[in-house]
Short mmCIF file of C-alpha atoms in Angstrom, two decimals:
data_model
loop_
_atom_site.label_atom_id
_atom_site.label_comp_id
_atom_site.label_asym_id
_atom_site.label_seq_id
_atom_site.Cartn_x
_atom_site.Cartn_y
_atom_site.Cartn_z
CA UNK Z 644 222.98 55.33 -33.80
CA UNK Z 645 220.74 56.35 -36.62
CA UNK Z 646 218.78 59.49 -36.12
CA UNK Z 647 215.29 60.49 -37.44
CA UNK Z 648 216.78 62.60 -40.23
CA UNK Z 649 219.05 59.79 -41.34
CA UNK Z 650 216.08 57.49 -41.60
CA UNK Z 651 213.98 59.93 -43.54
CA UNK Z 652 216.86 60.54 -45.84
CA UNK Z 653 217.22 56.81 -46.45
CA UNK Z 654 213.60 56.32 -47.17
CA UNK Z 655 213.25 59.15 -49.73
CA UNK Z 656 213.47 62.95 -50.21
CA UNK Z 657 209.67 63.16 -49.75
CA UNK Z 658 209.94 61.61 -46.22
CA UNK Z 659 210.30 63.49 -42.91
CA UNK Z 660 211.37 62.05 -39.58
CA UNK Z 661 210.75 62.89 -35.95
CA UNK Z 662 211.41 61.16 -32.62
CA UNK Z 663 209.11 61.10 -29.65
CA UNK Z 664 209.09 58.88 -26.54
CA UNK Z 665 212.09 56.87 -27.83
CA UNK Z 666 210.35 55.98 -31.14
CA UNK Z 667 211.42 57.26 -34.56
CA UNK Z 668 208.50 58.02 -36.94
CA UNK Z 669 208.88 58.63 -40.65
CA UNK Z 670 205.92 60.22 -42.48
CA UNK Z 671 205.54 59.58 -46.16
CA UNK Z 672 202.87 60.64 -48.67
CA UNK Z 673 200.16 57.98 -49.36
CA UNK Z 674 201.35 57.59 -53.05
CA UNK Z 675 204.78 56.51 -51.71
CA UNK Z 676 203.42 54.12 -49.11
CA UNK Z 677 204.55 50.89 -50.78
CA UNK Z 678 207.95 52.44 -51.87
CA UNK Z 679 208.70 53.50 -48.30
CA UNK Z 680 207.89 50.02 -46.90
CA UNK Z 681 209.99 48.39 -49.53
CA UNK Z 682 213.02 50.70 -48.63
CA UNK Z 683 212.57 50.03 -44.99
CA UNK Z 684 212.73 46.21 -45.59
CA UNK Z 685 215.54 46.02 -48.12
CA UNK Z 686 217.71 49.06 -47.34
CA UNK Z 687 217.27 49.61 -43.64
CA UNK Z 688 217.00 45.96 -42.75
CA UNK Z 689 213.60 46.20 -40.93
CA UNK Z 690 212.49 42.74 -41.80
CA UNK Z 691 210.02 42.23 -38.99
CA UNK Z 692 206.55 43.39 -39.37
CA UNK Z 693 204.98 44.14 -35.94
CA UNK Z 694 201.48 45.69 -36.43
CA UNK Z 695 199.46 48.02 -38.64
CA UNK Z 696 196.53 50.30 -37.45
CA UNK Z 697 194.92 53.64 -38.00
CA UNK Z 698 193.99 56.75 -35.93
CA UNK Z 699 190.94 58.87 -36.63
CA UNK Z 700 192.03 62.51 -37.02
CA UNK Z 701 188.47 63.74 -37.67
CA UNK Z 702 188.65 66.46 -40.36
CA UNK Z 703 192.16 65.67 -41.26
CA UNK Z 704 191.35 62.14 -42.28
CA UNK Z 705 192.99 58.94 -41.06
CA UNK Z 706 196.63 58.31 -40.07
CA UNK Z 707 197.77 54.75 -41.02
CA UNK Z 708 200.75 53.57 -38.99
CA UNK Z 709 203.03 50.51 -39.64
CA UNK Z 710 205.44 49.48 -36.90
CA UNK Z 711 208.57 47.69 -38.21
CA UNK Z 712 211.66 46.32 -36.34
CA UNK Z 713 215.04 44.83 -37.06
CA UNK Z 714 216.23 42.03 -34.71
CA UNK Z 715 219.91 41.98 -35.60
CA UNK Z 716 222.56 42.31 -32.94
CA UNK Z 717 223.34 44.12 -30.69
CA UNK Z 718 219.72 45.20 -30.09
CA UNK Z 719 216.35 45.57 -31.66
CA UNK Z 720 215.78 48.76 -33.90
CA UNK Z 721 212.22 50.09 -34.14
CA UNK Z 722 210.72 52.36 -36.85
CA UNK Z 723 207.13 53.57 -37.35
CA UNK Z 724 206.17 54.49 -40.97
CA UNK Z 725 203.05 56.66 -41.10
CA UNK Z 726 200.87 58.08 -43.84
CA UNK Z 727 197.56 59.98 -44.08
CA UNK Z 728 194.55 59.23 -46.21
CA UNK Z 729 191.35 61.53 -46.59
CA UNK Z 730 188.26 60.77 -44.76
CA UNK Z 731 186.09 60.74 -47.79
CA UNK Z 732 186.98 57.55 -49.84
CA UNK Z 733 189.80 56.45 -47.52
CA UNK Z 734 191.96 53.92 -49.43
CA UNK Z 735 195.58 52.78 -49.29
CA UNK Z 736 197.41 50.20 -51.37
CA UNK Z 737 197.88 46.88 -49.54
CA UNK Z 738 201.26 46.04 -48.17
CA UNK Z 739 200.82 42.24 -48.31
CA UNK Z 740 203.32 41.94 -51.21
CA UNK Z 741 206.09 43.60 -49.07
CA UNK Z 742 205.11 42.12 -45.59
CA UNK Z 743 202.85 39.01 -45.68
CA UNK Z 744 202.03 39.64 -41.94
CA UNK Z 745 200.12 42.79 -42.91
CA UNK Z 746 197.20 40.76 -44.28
CA UNK Z 747 195.50 40.30 -40.87
CA UNK Z 748 196.09 43.84 -39.66
CA UNK Z 749 194.71 45.39 -42.80
CA UNK Z 750 191.50 43.33 -42.49
CA UNK Z 751 191.03 44.51 -39.02
CA UNK Z 752 191.78 48.20 -39.97
CA UNK Z 753 189.28 47.88 -42.84
CA UNK Z 754 186.60 46.43 -40.51
CA UNK Z 755 187.13 49.10 -37.67
CA UNK Z 756 187.82 52.17 -39.59
CA UNK Z 757 186.34 51.64 -43.04
CA UNK Z 758 189.63 52.13 -44.89
CA UNK Z 759 189.90 50.27 -48.17
CA UNK Z 760 193.08 48.31 -49.13
CA UNK Z 761 193.04 47.62 -52.85
CA UNK Z 762 194.99 44.57 -53.92
CA UNK Z 763 194.31 42.67 -50.60
CA UNK Z 764 193.75 38.96 -51.33
CA UNK Z 765 191.05 38.43 -48.82
CA UNK Z 766 189.57 41.57 -47.36
CA UNK Z 767 186.54 40.06 -45.48
CA UNK Z 768 185.00 40.33 -42.13
CA UNK Z 769 187.28 39.29 -39.33
CA UNK Z 770 185.80 40.25 -35.85
CA UNK Z 771 182.37 41.80 -36.21
CA UNK Z 772 179.17 39.76 -36.71
CA UNK Z 773 177.54 39.59 -40.03
CA UNK Z 774 175.27 42.41 -40.86
CA UNK Z 775 176.95 44.83 -38.57
CA UNK Z 776 176.62 48.44 -39.61
CA UNK Z 777 179.22 51.27 -39.01
CA UNK Z 778 182.87 51.31 -38.07
CA UNK Z 779 183.30 51.11 -34.19
CA UNK Z 780 186.70 52.83 -33.95
CA UNK Z 781 185.57 56.06 -35.76
CA UNK Z 782 185.01 58.89 -33.51
CA UNK Z 783 181.50 59.56 -34.70
CA UNK Z 784 180.31 55.94 -34.13
CA UNK Z 785 177.47 55.97 -31.53
CA UNK Z 786 177.95 53.56 -28.62
CA UNK Z 787 174.43 52.22 -28.82
CA UNK Z 788 174.91 49.78 -25.86
CA UNK Z 789 175.49 52.72 -23.41
CA UNK Z 790 171.94 54.14 -24.38
CA UNK Z 791 170.11 50.93 -24.53
CA UNK Z 792 171.13 49.72 -21.03
CA UNK Z 793 172.80 50.87 -17.88
CA UNK Z 794 176.55 50.96 -17.79
CA UNK Z 795 177.66 48.05 -15.54
CA UNK Z 796 181.02 49.36 -14.70
CA UNK Z 797 182.19 52.31 -12.51
CA UNK Z 798 180.01 55.38 -11.89
CA UNK Z 799 179.48 57.91 -14.72
CA UNK Z 800 180.97 61.42 -14.56
CA UNK Z 801 178.99 63.56 -12.22
CA UNK Z 802 177.92 60.81 -9.85
CA UNK Z 803 179.14 60.45 -6.36
CA UNK Z 804 178.64 57.95 -3.57
CA UNK Z 805 177.80 60.59 -0.92
CA UNK Z 806 174.39 61.84 0.05
CA UNK Z 807 175.06 65.34 -1.03
CA UNK Z 808 173.89 66.91 -4.25
CA UNK Z 809 175.74 65.56 -7.26
CA UNK Z 810 176.99 67.61 -10.18
CA UNK Z 811 175.07 67.83 -13.47
CA UNK Z 812 175.44 64.44 -15.14
CA UNK Z 813 177.51 64.47 -18.17
CA UNK Z 814 177.52 62.00 -21.13
CA UNK Z 815 180.73 60.11 -21.90
CA UNK Z 816 182.46 60.60 -25.19
CA UNK Z 817 180.57 58.79 -28.01
CA UNK Z 818 177.25 58.40 -25.99
CA UNK Z 819 174.38 60.62 -27.25
CA UNK Z 820 171.52 62.04 -25.27
CA UNK Z 821 169.00 59.15 -24.70
CA UNK Z 822 166.14 61.66 -25.39
CA UNK Z 823 167.64 62.44 -28.75
CA UNK Z 824 168.77 58.96 -29.94
CA UNK Z 825 167.83 55.40 -29.09
CA UNK Z 826 164.57 53.66 -27.92
CA UNK Z 827 163.62 56.36 -25.44
CA UNK Z 828 163.89 59.16 -27.91
CA UNK Z 829 161.47 61.98 -27.08
CA UNK Z 830 160.05 60.33 -23.99
CA UNK Z 831 162.36 61.62 -21.27
CA UNK Z 832 162.24 65.14 -19.69
CA UNK Z 833 164.93 67.58 -20.87
CA UNK Z 834 168.00 67.95 -18.72
CA UNK Z 835 167.99 70.98 -16.43
CA UNK Z 836 170.61 73.40 -17.54
CA UNK Z 837 172.76 75.18 -14.97
CA UNK Z 838 172.06 78.92 -14.87
CA UNK Z 839 174.64 81.30 -16.31
CA UNK Z 840 177.22 82.81 -14.05
CA UNK Z 841 175.72 86.30 -14.31
CA UNK Z 842 172.14 85.07 -13.55
CA UNK Z 843 173.44 83.04 -10.56
CA UNK Z 844 175.19 86.18 -9.23
CA UNK Z 845 171.99 88.23 -9.67
CA UNK Z 846 169.93 85.64 -7.63
CA UNK Z 847 170.11 84.63 -4.11
CA UNK Z 848 173.53 84.27 -2.38
CA UNK Z 849 174.84 80.81 -2.38
CA UNK Z 850 176.51 80.89 1.09
CA UNK Z 851 175.61 82.49 4.41
CA UNK Z 852 178.71 84.60 4.35
CA UNK Z 853 177.81 85.99 0.93
CA UNK Z 854 174.16 86.56 2.18
CA UNK Z 855 175.40 88.42 5.30
CA UNK Z 856 177.79 90.54 3.16
CA UNK Z 857 174.92 91.39 0.76
CA UNK Z 858 172.73 92.44 3.75
CA UNK Z 859 175.37 94.62 5.09
CA UNK Z 860 175.94 96.26 1.85
CA UNK Z 861 172.15 96.94 1.56
CA UNK Z 862 172.14 98.38 5.06
CA UNK Z 863 175.02 100.62 4.36
CA UNK Z 864 173.31 101.84 1.04
CA UNK Z 865 170.17 102.76 3.00
CA UNK Z 866 172.07 104.53 5.75
CA UNK Z 867 173.93 106.53 3.15
CA UNK Z 868 170.75 107.47 1.45
CA UNK Z 869 169.23 108.70 4.68
CA UNK Z 870 172.29 110.88 5.61
CA UNK Z 871 172.60 112.14 2.06
CA UNK Z 872 176.22 111.08 1.71
CA UNK Z 873 177.72 108.78 -0.96
CA UNK Z 874 178.62 105.49 0.72
CA UNK Z 875 181.82 103.71 -0.56
CA UNK Z 876 181.14 100.48 -2.53
CA UNK Z 877 181.07 97.35 -0.44
CA UNK Z 878 182.04 93.98 -1.75
CA UNK Z 879 179.40 91.40 -1.15
CA UNK Z 880 181.70 88.46 -0.72
CA UNK Z 881 184.68 89.66 1.28
CA UNK Z 882 186.25 93.12 1.90
CA UNK Z 883 189.84 93.81 0.85
CA UNK Z 884 192.38 94.24 3.70
CA UNK Z 885 194.26 97.42 3.29
CA UNK Z 886 196.04 97.65 6.66
CA UNK Z 887 199.18 95.93 7.59
CA UNK Z 888 199.58 93.35 10.44
CA UNK Z 889 201.30 95.84 12.72
CA UNK Z 890 198.54 98.49 12.33
CA UNK Z 891 195.82 96.01 13.08
CA UNK Z 892 192.38 95.98 11.63
CA UNK Z 893 190.11 99.02 11.22
CA UNK Z 894 187.73 97.59 13.75
CA UNK Z 895 190.58 97.40 16.40
CA UNK Z 896 191.62 101.07 15.63
CA UNK Z 897 188.05 102.36 16.12
CA UNK Z 898 187.48 100.55 19.34
CA UNK Z 899 190.67 101.68 20.92
CA UNK Z 900 189.54 105.30 21.90
CA UNK Z 901 186.15 104.11 23.00
CA UNK Z 902 187.91 101.47 25.35
CA UNK Z 903 190.18 104.18 26.71
CA UNK Z 904 187.43 106.37 28.15
CA UNK Z 905 185.97 103.88 30.60
CA UNK Z 906 189.52 103.06 31.75
CA UNK Z 907 190.18 106.79 32.58
CA UNK Z 908 186.78 107.18 34.52
CA UNK Z 909 187.31 104.04 36.54
CA UNK Z 910 188.05 104.60 40.43
CA UNK Z 911 191.41 104.20 41.71
CA UNK Z 912 192.06 100.84 43.25
CA UNK Z 913 192.67 100.56 47.00
CA UNK Z 914 195.97 99.62 48.57
CA UNK Z 915 197.43 96.62 46.90
CA UNK Z 916 198.08 93.59 48.96
CA UNK Z 917 201.59 92.81 49.58
CA UNK Z 918 202.53 89.47 48.18
CA UNK Z 919 205.35 87.45 49.59
CA UNK Z 920 208.40 87.10 47.46
CA UNK Z 921 208.37 84.12 45.16
CA UNK Z 922 211.34 82.28 43.93
CA UNK Z 923 211.74 81.47 40.23
CA UNK Z 924 213.48 78.47 39.04
CA UNK Z 925 216.50 79.03 36.94
CA UNK Z 926 215.64 76.46 34.32
CA UNK Z 927 212.02 77.85 34.09
CA UNK Z 928 212.21 81.67 34.75
CA UNK Z 929 208.60 82.16 33.62
CA UNK Z 930 207.21 80.00 36.29
CA UNK Z 931 205.85 81.95 39.39
CA UNK Z 932 204.78 79.44 41.98
CA UNK Z 933 201.83 80.35 44.24
CA UNK Z 934 201.91 79.23 47.94
CA UNK Z 935 199.19 76.94 49.27
CA UNK Z 936 198.22 79.42 52.11
CA UNK Z 937 198.15 83.13 52.57
CA UNK Z 938 200.67 83.48 55.37
CA UNK Z 939 204.49 83.45 54.87
CA UNK Z 940 205.90 79.93 55.23
CA UNK Z 941 208.42 79.06 58.22
CA UNK Z 942 206.66 81.47 60.71
CA UNK Z 943 204.56 80.31 63.76
CA UNK Z 944 200.93 80.90 63.59
CA UNK Z 945 198.95 83.40 65.72
CA UNK Z 946 197.45 82.30 69.01
CA UNK Z 947 193.73 82.42 69.97
CA UNK Z 948 194.06 86.02 71.27
CA UNK Z 949 195.49 87.40 68.14
CA UNK Z 950 199.04 87.61 69.59
CA UNK Z 951 201.85 85.69 68.04
CA UNK Z 952 203.01 82.88 70.26
CA UNK Z 953 206.56 83.24 71.34
CA UNK Z 954 208.74 80.30 72.44
CA UNK Z 955 209.39 80.14 76.22
CA UNK Z 956 212.93 80.72 77.55
CA UNK Z 957 213.24 77.27 79.11
CA UNK Z 958 212.04 75.47 75.95
CA UNK Z 959 214.66 73.54 74.23
CA UNK Z 960 215.28 74.29 70.67
CA UNK Z 961 213.76 71.52 68.50
CA UNK Z 962 216.43 69.28 67.23
CA UNK Z 963 216.85 68.57 63.61
CA UNK Z 964 216.72 64.83 64.24
CA UNK Z 965 218.46 62.06 65.88
CA UNK Z 966 222.23 62.08 65.63
CA UNK Z 967 223.84 59.14 64.26
CA UNK Z 968 225.00 56.71 67.08
CA UNK Z 969 222.71 58.30 69.74
CA UNK Z 970 219.33 57.01 71.18
CA UNK Z 971 216.26 59.15 71.06
CA UNK Z 972 215.52 60.59 74.55
CA UNK Z 973 211.76 60.50 74.06
CA UNK Z 974 211.85 56.74 73.77
CA UNK Z 975 212.70 54.53 76.77
CA UNK Z 976 215.45 52.02 76.26
CA UNK Z 977 214.06 48.78 75.10
CA UNK Z 978 214.87 45.88 77.60
CA UNK Z 979 213.94 42.30 76.86
CA UNK Z 980 212.01 40.11 79.36
CA UNK Z 981 214.97 37.82 79.78
CA UNK Z 982 217.18 40.50 81.09
CA UNK Z 983 214.53 41.55 83.66
CA UNK Z 984 214.13 38.05 84.98
CA UNK Z 985 217.91 37.78 85.27
CA UNK Z 986 218.01 40.88 87.48
CA UNK Z 987 215.18 39.72 89.59
CA UNK Z 988 216.82 36.31 90.23
CA UNK Z 989 220.12 37.92 90.98
CA UNK Z 990 218.36 40.19 93.61
#
């Protein structure tokens, strides 16, 4: 596998190589542009010309990049050859004599960036209409259509679909202020600027919590002025917590002695009512069931005179229920009508 340093050494001693995102790029000076392309074709075997374009680097000029490839087995090898030309009088020798496919790409780059390619056989307009002024892919090019009419696509930055207040509208990159450039120049009101952070802090509080904090701070300052003592500084937005969780808050510590005084002066409660013992379930020991009535269960209720009714001596103990195989004594034996007739006939 050929590395970026090996590619650069094969192109020339004036070349430098680097690899990024799986693509090797060799940077060469503009005066060695044609020589570097020739070496890439004849020595490195990169006979396939893919594309050529440029990048606007603003004050650093324009970067012109040519992407080459070799389609020999076992796979495709890629290489990008890059050079840089100054912004003022940008020009680069044409590569049509090395790669014939560069003719169309150089025409497009000349039309979009304004880079001249001396020696090109037919460097004429390719995409733009006749009489078009400017170079659309330069970063200083003004997008006039965005100023002349509304943008038909998605919402601009700062706009939202909700009913709440939107942020201050920002102009996209390349779109000037309509009040400074275009058919509406000087006819629109200036855009309201957001107040500075210091001015906003000096004004009214933005949230109810901040307003309440500011009012509390003002009250503390006034109270300190009356008593003649220096009050500690109070933050208007949120006080800092200096106590741990186990100690509790300062308000809880102050309220504890005040709450203890009424508890000590309270009268002693009367005799507590004796509650029946309550069983707790083994699988739910925290559950304490409450009976549906006040009296203990399983005891006979009191009579009308207030005395507890005692069972008589001759009363039989209530049976738990009918024994299997025996007939209930409270119910007469069931006899069918046929058996009664037979007894009568026999009598």
